[in-house]
Tab-separated table of C-alpha atoms in Angstrom:
chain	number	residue	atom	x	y	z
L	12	UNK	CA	82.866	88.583	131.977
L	13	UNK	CA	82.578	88.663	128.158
L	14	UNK	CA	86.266	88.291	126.355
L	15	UNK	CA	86.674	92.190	124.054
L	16	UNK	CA	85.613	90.896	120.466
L	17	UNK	CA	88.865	90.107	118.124
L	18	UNK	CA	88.835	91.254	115.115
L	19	UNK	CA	89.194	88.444	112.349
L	20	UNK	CA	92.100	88.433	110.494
L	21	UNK	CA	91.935	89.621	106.996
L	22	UNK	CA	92.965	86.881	104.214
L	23	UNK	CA	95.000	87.836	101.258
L	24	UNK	CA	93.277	87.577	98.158
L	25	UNK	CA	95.850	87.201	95.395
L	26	UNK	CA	93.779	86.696	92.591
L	27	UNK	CA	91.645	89.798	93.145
L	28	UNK	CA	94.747	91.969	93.454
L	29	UNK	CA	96.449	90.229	90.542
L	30	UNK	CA	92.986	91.138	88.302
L	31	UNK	CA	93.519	94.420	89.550
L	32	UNK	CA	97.232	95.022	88.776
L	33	UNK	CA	96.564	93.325	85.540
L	34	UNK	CA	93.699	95.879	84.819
L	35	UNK	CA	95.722	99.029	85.680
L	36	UNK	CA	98.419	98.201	83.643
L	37	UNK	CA	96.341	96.754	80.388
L	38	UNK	CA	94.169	99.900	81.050
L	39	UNK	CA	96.838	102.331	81.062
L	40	UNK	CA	98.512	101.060	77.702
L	41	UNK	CA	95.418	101.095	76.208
L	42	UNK	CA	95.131	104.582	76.724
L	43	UNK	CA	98.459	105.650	75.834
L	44	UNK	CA	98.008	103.772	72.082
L	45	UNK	CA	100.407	101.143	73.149
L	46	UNK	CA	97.566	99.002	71.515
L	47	UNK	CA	96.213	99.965	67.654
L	48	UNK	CA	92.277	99.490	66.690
L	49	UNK	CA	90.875	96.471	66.725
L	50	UNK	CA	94.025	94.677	68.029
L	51	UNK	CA	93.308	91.260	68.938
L	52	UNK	CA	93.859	90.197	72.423
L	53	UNK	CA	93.481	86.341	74.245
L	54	UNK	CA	93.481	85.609	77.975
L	55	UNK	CA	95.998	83.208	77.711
L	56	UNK	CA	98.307	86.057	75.967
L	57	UNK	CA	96.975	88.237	78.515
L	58	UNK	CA	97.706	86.265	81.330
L	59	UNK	CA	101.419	85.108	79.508
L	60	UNK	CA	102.222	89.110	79.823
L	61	UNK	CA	101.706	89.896	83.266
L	62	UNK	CA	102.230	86.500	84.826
L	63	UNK	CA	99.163	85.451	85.986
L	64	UNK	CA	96.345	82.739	85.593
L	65	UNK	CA	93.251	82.672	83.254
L	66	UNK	CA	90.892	83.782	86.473
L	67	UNK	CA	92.578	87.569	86.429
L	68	UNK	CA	93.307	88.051	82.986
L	69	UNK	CA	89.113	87.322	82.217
L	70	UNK	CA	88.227	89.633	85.143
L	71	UNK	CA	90.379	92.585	84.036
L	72	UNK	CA	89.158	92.346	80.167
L	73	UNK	CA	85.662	92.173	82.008
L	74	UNK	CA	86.357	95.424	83.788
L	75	UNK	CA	87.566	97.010	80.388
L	76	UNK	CA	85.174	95.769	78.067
L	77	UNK	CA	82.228	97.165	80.809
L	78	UNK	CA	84.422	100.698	80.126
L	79	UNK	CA	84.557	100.702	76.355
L	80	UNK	CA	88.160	99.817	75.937
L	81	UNK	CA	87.821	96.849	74.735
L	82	UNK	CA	85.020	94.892	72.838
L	83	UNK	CA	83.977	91.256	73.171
L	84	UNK	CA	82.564	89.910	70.175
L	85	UNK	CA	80.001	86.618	70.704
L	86	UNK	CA	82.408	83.995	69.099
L	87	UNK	CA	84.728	85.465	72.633
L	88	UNK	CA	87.255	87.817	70.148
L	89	UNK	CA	88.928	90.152	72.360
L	90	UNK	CA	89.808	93.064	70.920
L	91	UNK	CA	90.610	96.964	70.822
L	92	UNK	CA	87.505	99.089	69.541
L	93	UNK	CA	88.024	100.218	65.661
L	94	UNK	CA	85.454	103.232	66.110
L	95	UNK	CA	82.770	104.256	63.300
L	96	UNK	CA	83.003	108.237	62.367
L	97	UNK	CA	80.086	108.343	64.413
L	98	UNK	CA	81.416	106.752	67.063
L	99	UNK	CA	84.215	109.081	66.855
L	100	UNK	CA	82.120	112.555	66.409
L	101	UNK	CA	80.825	111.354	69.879
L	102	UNK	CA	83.599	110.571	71.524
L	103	UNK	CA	84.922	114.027	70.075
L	104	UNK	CA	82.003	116.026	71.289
L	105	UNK	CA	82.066	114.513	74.547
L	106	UNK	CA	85.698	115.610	74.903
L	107	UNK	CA	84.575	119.286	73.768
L	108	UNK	CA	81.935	119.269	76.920
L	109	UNK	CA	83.861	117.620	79.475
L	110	UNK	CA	87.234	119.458	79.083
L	111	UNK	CA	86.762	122.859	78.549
L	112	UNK	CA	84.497	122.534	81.844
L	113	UNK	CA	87.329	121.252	83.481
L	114	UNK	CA	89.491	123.935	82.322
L	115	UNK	CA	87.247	126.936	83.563
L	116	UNK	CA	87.161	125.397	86.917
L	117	UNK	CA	90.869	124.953	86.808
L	118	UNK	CA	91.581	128.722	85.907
L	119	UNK	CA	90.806	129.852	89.794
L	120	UNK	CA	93.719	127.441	90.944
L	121	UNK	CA	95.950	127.848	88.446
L	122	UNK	CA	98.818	129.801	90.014
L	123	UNK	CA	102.445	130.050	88.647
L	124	UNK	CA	103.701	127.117	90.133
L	125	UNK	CA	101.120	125.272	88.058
L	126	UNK	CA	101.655	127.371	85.154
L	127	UNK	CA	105.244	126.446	85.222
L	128	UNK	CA	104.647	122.223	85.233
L	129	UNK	CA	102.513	122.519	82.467
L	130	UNK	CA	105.248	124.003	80.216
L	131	UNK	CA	107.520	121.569	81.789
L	132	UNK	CA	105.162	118.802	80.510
L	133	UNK	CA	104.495	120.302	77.194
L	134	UNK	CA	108.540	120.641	76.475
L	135	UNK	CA	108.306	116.744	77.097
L	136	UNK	CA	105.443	116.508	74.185
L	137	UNK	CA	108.093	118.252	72.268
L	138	UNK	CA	110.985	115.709	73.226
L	139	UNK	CA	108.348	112.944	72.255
L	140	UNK	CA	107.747	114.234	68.463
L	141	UNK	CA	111.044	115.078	67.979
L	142	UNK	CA	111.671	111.021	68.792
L	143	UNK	CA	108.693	110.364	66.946
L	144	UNK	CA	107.599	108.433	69.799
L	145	UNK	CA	103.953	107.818	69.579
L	146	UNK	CA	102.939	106.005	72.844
L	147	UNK	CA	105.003	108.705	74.361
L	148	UNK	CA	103.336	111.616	72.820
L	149	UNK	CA	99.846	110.161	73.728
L	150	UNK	CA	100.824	109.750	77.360
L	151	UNK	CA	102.779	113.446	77.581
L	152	UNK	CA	100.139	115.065	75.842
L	153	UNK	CA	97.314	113.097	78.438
L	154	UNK	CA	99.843	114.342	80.889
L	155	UNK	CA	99.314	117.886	80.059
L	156	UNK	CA	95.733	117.859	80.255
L	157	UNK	CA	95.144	115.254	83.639
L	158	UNK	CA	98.170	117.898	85.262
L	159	UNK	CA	95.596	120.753	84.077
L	160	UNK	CA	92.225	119.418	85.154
L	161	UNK	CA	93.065	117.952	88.638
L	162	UNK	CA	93.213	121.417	89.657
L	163	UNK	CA	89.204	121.708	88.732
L	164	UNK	CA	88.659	119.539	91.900
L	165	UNK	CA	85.648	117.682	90.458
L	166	UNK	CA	86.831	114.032	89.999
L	167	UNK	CA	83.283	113.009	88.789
L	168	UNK	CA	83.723	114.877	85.653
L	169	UNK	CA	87.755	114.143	85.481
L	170	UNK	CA	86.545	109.856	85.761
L	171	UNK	CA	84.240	110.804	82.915
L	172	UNK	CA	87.020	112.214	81.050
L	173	UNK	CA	89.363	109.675	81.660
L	174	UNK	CA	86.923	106.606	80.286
L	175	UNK	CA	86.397	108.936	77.202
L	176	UNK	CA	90.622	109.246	76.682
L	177	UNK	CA	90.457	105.434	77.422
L	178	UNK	CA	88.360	104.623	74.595
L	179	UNK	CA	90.213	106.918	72.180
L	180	UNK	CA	93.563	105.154	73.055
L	181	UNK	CA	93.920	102.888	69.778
L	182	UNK	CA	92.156	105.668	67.843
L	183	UNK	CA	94.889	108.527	68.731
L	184	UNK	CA	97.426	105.945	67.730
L	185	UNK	CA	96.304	106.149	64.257
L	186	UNK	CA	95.677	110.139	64.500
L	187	UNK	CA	99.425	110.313	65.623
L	188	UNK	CA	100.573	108.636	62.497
L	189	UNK	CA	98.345	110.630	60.048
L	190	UNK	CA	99.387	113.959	61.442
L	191	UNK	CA	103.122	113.226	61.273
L	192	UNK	CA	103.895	116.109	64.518
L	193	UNK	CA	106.718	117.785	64.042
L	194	UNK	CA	105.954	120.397	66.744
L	195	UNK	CA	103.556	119.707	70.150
L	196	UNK	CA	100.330	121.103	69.628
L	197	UNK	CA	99.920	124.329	68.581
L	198	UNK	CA	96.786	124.909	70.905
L	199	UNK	CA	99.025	123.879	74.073
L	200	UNK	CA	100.528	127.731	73.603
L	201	UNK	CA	97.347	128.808	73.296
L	202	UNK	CA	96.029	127.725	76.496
L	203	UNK	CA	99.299	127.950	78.239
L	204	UNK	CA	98.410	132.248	77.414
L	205	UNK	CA	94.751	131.888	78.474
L	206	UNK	CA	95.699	130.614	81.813
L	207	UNK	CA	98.595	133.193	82.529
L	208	UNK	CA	95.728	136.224	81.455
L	209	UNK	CA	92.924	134.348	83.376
L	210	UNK	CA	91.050	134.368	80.221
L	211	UNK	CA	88.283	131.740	80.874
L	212	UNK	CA	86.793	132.194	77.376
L	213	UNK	CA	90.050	131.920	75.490
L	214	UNK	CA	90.788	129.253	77.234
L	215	UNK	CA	87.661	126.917	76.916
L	216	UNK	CA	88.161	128.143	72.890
L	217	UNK	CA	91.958	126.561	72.993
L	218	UNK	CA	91.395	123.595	75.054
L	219	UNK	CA	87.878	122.688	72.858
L	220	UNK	CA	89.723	122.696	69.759
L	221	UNK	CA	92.977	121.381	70.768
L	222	UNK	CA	90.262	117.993	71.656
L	223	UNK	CA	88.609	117.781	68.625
L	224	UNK	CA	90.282	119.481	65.744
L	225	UNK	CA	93.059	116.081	65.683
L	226	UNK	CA	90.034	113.563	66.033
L	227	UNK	CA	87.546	115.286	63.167
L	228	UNK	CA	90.548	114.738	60.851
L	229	UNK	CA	90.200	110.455	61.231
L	230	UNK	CA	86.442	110.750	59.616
L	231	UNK	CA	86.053	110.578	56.455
């Protein structure tokens, strides 16, 4: 009689989930303009931050430089992207296809309940400009529209989205100090009224130029 087959036991892998914890993380404040463009960056600096060895720190900035977040210049220089107007008129129209798409195919979904979070979230944009908090009004005002667009139910076009915000990080940094806020978005009201009327034009109108109207200012 043959033994039942046992199943081999799984071996931790430390330094894979320690490249992985370290990518989340360096990802995420890249996005939220913790970092500004063309900030320098070395593994070893890398690794000192989140506690880890050379091997995860290169395999994260791998993952990120593959995504557009960060560049990697052929002397090895590490560093935020400092986008071209070009660069950023692409980035800007990519935003103005990808979101108010999402939007539209949010409006079925959005009930009151949903309605309700997104003012909730926009009063914490609010709370952010009002501390002239930066990092924190990138990351509210991402907040706002991730809250908005998981409701589309297409995470293809949501991933897209997301590398696009990713690249802009260090970019909306600077846009943040050249508008000087003193109020969240204006547009924000503007699509908060489009989604209670279930007004799928007005709403792909507010949530278009709420994207690109802040961005087409850095050119120039």
């Amino acid at each position: 009689m043959i033994p039942p087959a046992t199943a081999t036991p799984r071996i931790p892998d430390p330094t894979g989930a320690a490249h992985d914890r370290v990518y989340r993380a360096l990802r995420t404040r890249i996005m939220h303009g913790e970092l500004g463009p063309g900030e320098s960056l070395t593994l070893r600096g890398i690794g000192k931050l989140f506690g880890v060895s050379m091997t995860p720190a290169r395999e994260a900035v791998r993952r990120l430089v593959a995504e557009g977040a960060l560049t990697l210049s052929s002397s090895g220089r590490v560093a935020t992207p400092a986008l071209t107007n070009e660069r950023i008129e692409e980035l800007a129209s990519l935003r103005a296809m990808l979101e108010p798409e999402l939007a539209s195919r949010a409006l079925p979904r959005a009930h009151f309940a949903l309605i309700d979070r997104l003012e909730a979230i926009n009063a914490g944009v609010s709370q952010m400009v009002a501390r002239h908090d930066a990092t924190g009004y990138i990351r509210m005002n991402l907040e706002f529209h991730r809250t908005l667009y998981l409701r589309a139910q297409s995470p293809a076009i949501l991933a897209m989205t997301e590398t696009v915000w990713l690249q802009l990080g260090p970019t909306m940094r600077a846009l943040y100090g050249r508008l000087r806020r003193t109020e969240p978005p204006y547009h924000h009201k503007l699509i908060l009224a489009a989604l209670r009327a279930g007004d799928e034009p007005g709403l792909r109108l507010a949530v278009r130029t709420d994207v690109t109207q802040g961005l087409r200012l850095l050119k120039g």
